[in-house]
Coordinates of C-alpha atoms in Angstrom, one line a residue:
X1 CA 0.0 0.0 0.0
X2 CA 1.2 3.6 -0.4
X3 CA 2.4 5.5 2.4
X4 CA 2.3 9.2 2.0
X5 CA 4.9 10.6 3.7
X6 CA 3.9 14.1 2.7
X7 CA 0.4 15.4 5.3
X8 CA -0.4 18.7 2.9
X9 CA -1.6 16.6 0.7
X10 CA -4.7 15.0 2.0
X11 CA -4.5 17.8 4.6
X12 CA -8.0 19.2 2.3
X13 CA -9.6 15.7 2.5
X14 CA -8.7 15.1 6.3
X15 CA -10.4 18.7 7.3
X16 CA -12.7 19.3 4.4
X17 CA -10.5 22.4 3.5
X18 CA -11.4 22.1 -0.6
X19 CA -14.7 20.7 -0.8
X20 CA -16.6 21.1 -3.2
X21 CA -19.1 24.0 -2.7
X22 CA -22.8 22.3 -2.1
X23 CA -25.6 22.6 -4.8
X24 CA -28.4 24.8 -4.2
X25 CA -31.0 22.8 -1.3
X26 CA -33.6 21.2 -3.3
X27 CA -36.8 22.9 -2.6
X28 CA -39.4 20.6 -1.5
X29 CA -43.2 20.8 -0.6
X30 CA -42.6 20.4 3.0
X31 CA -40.5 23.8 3.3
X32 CA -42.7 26.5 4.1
X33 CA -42.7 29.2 7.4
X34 CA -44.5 27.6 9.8
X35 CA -45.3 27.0 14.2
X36 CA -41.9 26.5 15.8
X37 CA -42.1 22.6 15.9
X38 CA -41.0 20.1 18.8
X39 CA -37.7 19.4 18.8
X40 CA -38.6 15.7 18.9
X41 CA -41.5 14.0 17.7
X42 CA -42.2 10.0 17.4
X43 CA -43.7 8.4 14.4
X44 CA -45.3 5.0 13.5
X45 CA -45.5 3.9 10.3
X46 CA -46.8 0.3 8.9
X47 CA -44.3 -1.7 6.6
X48 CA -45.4 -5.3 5.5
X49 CA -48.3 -5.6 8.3
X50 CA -45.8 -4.6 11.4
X51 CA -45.9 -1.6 13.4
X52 CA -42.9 0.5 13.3
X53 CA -41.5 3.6 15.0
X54 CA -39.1 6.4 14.6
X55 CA -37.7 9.7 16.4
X56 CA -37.3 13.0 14.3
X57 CA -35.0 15.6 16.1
X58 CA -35.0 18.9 14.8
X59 CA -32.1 20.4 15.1
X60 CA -32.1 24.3 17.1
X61 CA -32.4 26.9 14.4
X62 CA -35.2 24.7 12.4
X63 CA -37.1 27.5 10.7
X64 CA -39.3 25.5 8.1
X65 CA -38.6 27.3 5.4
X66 CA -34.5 26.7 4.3
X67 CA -34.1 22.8 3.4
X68 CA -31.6 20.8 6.0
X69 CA -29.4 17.7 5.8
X70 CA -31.2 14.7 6.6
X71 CA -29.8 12.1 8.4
X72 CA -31.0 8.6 9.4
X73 CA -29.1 6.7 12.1
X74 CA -29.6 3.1 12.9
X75 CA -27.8 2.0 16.5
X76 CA -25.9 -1.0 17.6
X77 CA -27.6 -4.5 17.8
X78 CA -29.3 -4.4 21.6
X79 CA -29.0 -0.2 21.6
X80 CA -32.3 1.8 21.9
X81 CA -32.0 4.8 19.4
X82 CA -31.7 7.4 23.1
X83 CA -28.6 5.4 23.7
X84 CA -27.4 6.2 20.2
X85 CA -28.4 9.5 20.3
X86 CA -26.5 10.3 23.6
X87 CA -23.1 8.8 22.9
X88 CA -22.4 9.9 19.2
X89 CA -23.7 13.6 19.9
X90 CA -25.6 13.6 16.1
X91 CA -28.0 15.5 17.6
X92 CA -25.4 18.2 18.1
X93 CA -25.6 18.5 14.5
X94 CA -27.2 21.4 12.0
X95 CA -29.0 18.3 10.5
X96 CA -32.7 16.6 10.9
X97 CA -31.8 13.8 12.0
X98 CA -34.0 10.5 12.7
X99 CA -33.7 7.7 15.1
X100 CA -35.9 4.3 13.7
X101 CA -36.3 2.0 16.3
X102 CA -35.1 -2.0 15.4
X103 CA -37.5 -4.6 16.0
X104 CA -37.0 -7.5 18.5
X105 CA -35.1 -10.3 16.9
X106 CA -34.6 -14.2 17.9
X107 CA -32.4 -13.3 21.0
X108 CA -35.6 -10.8 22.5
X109 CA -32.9 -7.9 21.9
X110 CA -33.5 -4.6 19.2
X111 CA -31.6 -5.3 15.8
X112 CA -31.8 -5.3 12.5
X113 CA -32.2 -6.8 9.3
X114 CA -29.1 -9.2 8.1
X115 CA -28.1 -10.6 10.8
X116 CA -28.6 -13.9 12.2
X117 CA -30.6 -12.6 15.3
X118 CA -32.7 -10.5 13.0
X119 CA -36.4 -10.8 13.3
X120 CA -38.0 -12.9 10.6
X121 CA -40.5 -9.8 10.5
X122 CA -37.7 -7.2 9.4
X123 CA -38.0 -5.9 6.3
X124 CA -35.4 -2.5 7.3
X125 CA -35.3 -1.6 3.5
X126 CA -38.9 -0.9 3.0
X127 CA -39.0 0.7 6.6
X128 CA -36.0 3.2 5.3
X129 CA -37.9 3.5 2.1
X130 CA -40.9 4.6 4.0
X131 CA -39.3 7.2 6.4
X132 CA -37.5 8.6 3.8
X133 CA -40.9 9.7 2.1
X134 CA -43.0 10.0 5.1
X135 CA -40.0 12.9 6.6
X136 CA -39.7 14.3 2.8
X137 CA -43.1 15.6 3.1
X138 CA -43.2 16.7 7.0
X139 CA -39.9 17.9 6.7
X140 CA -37.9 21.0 5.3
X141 CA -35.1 18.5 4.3
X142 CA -32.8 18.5 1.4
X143 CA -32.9 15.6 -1.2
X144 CA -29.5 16.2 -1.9
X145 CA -28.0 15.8 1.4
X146 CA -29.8 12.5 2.7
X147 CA -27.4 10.5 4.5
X148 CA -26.9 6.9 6.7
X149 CA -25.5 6.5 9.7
X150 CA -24.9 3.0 11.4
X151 CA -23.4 1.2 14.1
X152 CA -22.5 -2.5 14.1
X153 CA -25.6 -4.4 13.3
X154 CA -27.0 -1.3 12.3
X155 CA -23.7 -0.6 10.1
X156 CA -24.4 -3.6 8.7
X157 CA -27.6 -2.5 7.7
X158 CA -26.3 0.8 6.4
X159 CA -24.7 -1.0 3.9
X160 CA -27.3 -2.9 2.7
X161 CA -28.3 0.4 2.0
X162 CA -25.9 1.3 0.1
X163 CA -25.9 -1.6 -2.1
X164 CA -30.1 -1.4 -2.7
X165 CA -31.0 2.1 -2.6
X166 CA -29.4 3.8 -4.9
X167 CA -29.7 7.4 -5.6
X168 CA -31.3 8.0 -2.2
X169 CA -28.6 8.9 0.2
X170 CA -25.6 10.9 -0.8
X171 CA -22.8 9.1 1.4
X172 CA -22.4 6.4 4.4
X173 CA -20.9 6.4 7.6
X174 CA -20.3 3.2 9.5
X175 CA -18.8 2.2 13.0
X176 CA -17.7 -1.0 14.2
X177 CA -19.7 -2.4 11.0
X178 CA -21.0 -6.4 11.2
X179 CA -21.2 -7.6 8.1
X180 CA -22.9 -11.5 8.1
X181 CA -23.1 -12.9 5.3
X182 CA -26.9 -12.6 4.9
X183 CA -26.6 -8.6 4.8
X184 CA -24.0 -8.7 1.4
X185 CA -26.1 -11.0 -0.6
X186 CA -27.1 -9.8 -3.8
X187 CA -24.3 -7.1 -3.5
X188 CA -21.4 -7.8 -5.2
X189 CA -23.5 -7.5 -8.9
X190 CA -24.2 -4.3 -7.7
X191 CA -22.7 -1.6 -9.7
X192 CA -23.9 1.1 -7.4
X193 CA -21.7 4.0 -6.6
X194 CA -21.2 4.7 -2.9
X195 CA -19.6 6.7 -0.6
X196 CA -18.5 5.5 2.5
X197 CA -16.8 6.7 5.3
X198 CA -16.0 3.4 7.7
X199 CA -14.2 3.1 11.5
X200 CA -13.1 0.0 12.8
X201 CA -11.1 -0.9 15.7
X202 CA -8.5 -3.9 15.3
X203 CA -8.4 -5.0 19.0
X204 CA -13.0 -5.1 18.7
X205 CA -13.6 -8.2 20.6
X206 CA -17.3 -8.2 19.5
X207 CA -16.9 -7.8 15.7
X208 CA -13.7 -8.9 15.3
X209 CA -11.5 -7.0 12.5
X210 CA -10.5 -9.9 10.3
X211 CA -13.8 -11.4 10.3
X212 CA -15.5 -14.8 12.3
X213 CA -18.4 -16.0 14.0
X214 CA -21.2 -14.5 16.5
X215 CA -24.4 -15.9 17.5
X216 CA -24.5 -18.4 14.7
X217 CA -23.5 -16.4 12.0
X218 CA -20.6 -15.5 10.0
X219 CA -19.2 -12.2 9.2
X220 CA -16.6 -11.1 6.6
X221 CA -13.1 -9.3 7.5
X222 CA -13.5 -5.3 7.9
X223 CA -10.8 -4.7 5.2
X224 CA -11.8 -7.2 2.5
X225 CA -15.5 -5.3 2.6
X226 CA -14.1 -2.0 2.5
X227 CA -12.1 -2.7 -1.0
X228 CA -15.3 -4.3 -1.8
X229 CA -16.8 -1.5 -2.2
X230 CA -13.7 0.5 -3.6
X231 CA -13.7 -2.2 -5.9
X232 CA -17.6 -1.4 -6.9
X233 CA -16.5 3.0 -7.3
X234 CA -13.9 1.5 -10.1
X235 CA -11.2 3.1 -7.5
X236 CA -7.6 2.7 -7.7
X237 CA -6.7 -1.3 -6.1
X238 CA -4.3 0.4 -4.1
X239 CA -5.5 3.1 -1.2
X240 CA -3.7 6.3 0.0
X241 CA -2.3 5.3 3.2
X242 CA -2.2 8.0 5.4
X243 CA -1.1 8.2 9.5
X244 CA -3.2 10.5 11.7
X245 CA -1.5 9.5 14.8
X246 CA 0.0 6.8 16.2
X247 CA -3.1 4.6 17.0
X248 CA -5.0 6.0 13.8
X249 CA -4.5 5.3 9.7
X250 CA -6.3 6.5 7.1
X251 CA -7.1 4.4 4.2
X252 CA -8.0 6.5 1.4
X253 CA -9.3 5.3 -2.0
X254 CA -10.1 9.0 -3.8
X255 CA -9.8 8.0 -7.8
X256 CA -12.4 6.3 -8.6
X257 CA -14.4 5.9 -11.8
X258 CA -17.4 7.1 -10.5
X259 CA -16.2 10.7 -10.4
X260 CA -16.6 12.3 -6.8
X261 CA -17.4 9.1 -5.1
X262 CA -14.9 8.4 -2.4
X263 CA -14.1 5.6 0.5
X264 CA -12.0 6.1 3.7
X265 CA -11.4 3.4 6.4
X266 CA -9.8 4.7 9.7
X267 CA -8.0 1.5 11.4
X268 CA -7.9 2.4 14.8
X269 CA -5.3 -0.4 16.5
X270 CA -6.2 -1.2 19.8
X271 CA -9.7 0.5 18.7
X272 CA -12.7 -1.8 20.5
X273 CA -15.9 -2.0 19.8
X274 CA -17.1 1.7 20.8
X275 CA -17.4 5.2 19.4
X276 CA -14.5 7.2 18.4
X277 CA -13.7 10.3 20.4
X278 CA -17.5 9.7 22.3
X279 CA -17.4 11.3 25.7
X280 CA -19.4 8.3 26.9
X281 CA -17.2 6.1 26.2
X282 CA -13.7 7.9 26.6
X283 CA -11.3 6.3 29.0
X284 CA -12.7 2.7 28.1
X285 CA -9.9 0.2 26.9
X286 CA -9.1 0.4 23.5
X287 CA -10.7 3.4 22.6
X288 CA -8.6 6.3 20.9
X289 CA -9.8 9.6 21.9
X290 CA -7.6 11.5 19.4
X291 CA -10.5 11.6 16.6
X292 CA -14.1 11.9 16.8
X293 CA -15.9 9.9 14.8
X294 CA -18.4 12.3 14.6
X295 CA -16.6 15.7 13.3
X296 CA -14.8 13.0 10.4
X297 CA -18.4 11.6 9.4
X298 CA -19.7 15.1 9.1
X299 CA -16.8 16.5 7.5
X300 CA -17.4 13.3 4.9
X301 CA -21.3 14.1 4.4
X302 CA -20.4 17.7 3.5
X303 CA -17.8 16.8 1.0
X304 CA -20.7 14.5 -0.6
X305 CA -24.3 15.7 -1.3
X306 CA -25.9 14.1 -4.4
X307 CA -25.5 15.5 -7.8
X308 CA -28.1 15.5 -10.7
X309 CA -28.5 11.5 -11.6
X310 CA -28.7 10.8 -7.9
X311 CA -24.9 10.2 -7.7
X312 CA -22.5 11.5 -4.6
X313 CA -19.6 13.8 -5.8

């Protein structure tokens, strides 16, 4: 792999410095001066017969009337979306930002769907689907800057997303990811563009970083699914490697055929299986508190809204 020696030079993709200036926010039906609204409302929805639910936090400043990034965020297998909420900070965010509740899978626990715990009642892609319109048309939000956030089994699920909707979020950003083999099926004929920003810790004795087993199913290694999708962008078969510090490197594959679209992996050694730079979680072994998972995910989304033909740039 190729070391760059030389910082300036990714210095603009590390901060952001030299994004891309956004296009114009989308107008959409929903945006219109209006009441202030709750800061957080919970929705049910119905998707194949089951009941499901979901949080919408709107974040301070909400006017109604100016179209905001939009961002989804699925929690870990067993995590309640307040748990999420309260250790990554999204909510900190100028963004809407929503908070689906999993369903209850074989183990009694909240998950999601491709996993081996999943329930048999999950169909996560059709409840996306329907948040995504149902918050379109409550919602000043901008199509353009849609975006996927995901944890574990709900990083697993993020990329499912990435692989079957196409054209409706602009980039991805995954922690601790578990990807069983049920969750990639049907993905590698994909031809999908994707951008996706990925953490993974190589010390994460839950998900373990070169793949394995965990209640009853098998999952890939972290790196072999990260130049999977590289592999999908058309991007170079050989990543920018880049140190941040001496726990941190950035893996970096920024030419790709599919012009814009970009992946980074962050190998965090001695990383467990926990949120980078989270104040809940500092101090806990493994962790490295010298990024935030957080500020790099939304420096990512801003580099990436969507461009006309529903790609990320």
């Amino acid at each position: 792999m190729l070391m760059v020696s030389v910082f300036a030079a990714t210095a603009a993709l590390l901060t952001g410095a030299g994004a891309p200036a956004h296009a114009a926010p989308s107008p959409v039906a929903a945006c219109a001066p209006r009441a202030a609204a709750p800061a957080n409302t919970v929705h049910t929805t119905t998707v194949e017969g089951v009941t499901r639910t979901y949080r919408v936090h709107l974040p301070a400043g909400y006017t109604g009337r100016t179209p905001m990034p939009l961002i989804l965020a699925f929690p870990g297998h067993t995590e309640s979306p307040t748990m999420f909420e309260r250790y990554t900070g999204l909510s900190a965010l100028p963004a809407v930002v929503v908070y689906p509740d999993g369903l209850r899978g074989t183990d009694g626990t909240l998950s999601w769907q491709g996993a081996p715990y999943s329930s048999p009642q999950a169909d996560d892609i059709a409840f996306t689907a329907a948040i995504l319109r149902e918050v379109r048309a409550t919602s000043c939000v901008d199509r353009t800057r849609t975006y996927a956030v995901g944890r574990s089994n709900g990083g697993g699920l993020v990329s499912m997303l990435a692989c079957r909707m196409p054209g409706q979020f602009a980039a991805y950003a995954i922690v601790n990811g578990a990807f069983y083999d049920q969750s990639l099926r049907g993905c590698s004929a994909s031809k999908a563009p994707a951008s996706i920003i990925d953490f993974h810790g190589t010390a994460d004795a839950t998900i373990h970083y070169g793949g394995g087993t965990r209640l009853g199913g098998h999952y890939a290694p972290i790196f072999d699914i990260v130049r999977s999708w590289a592999a999908r962008n058309g991007c170079i078969p050989t990543p920018l490697e880049v140190p941040v510090n001496s726990a941190v490197t950035q893996f970096l594959w920024p030419l790709c055929r599919s012009v814009g679209s970009e992946i980074s992996h962050y190998r965090i050694a001695g990383g467990a299986h926990v949120w980078p730079g989270s104040s809940v979680h500092r101090g806990r072994t493994g962790v490295s508190d010298s990024i935030s998972a957080t500020t790099l995910i939304w420096q990512f989304f801003n580099r990436h809204p969507l461009t006309v033909g529903g790609r990320s740039r």
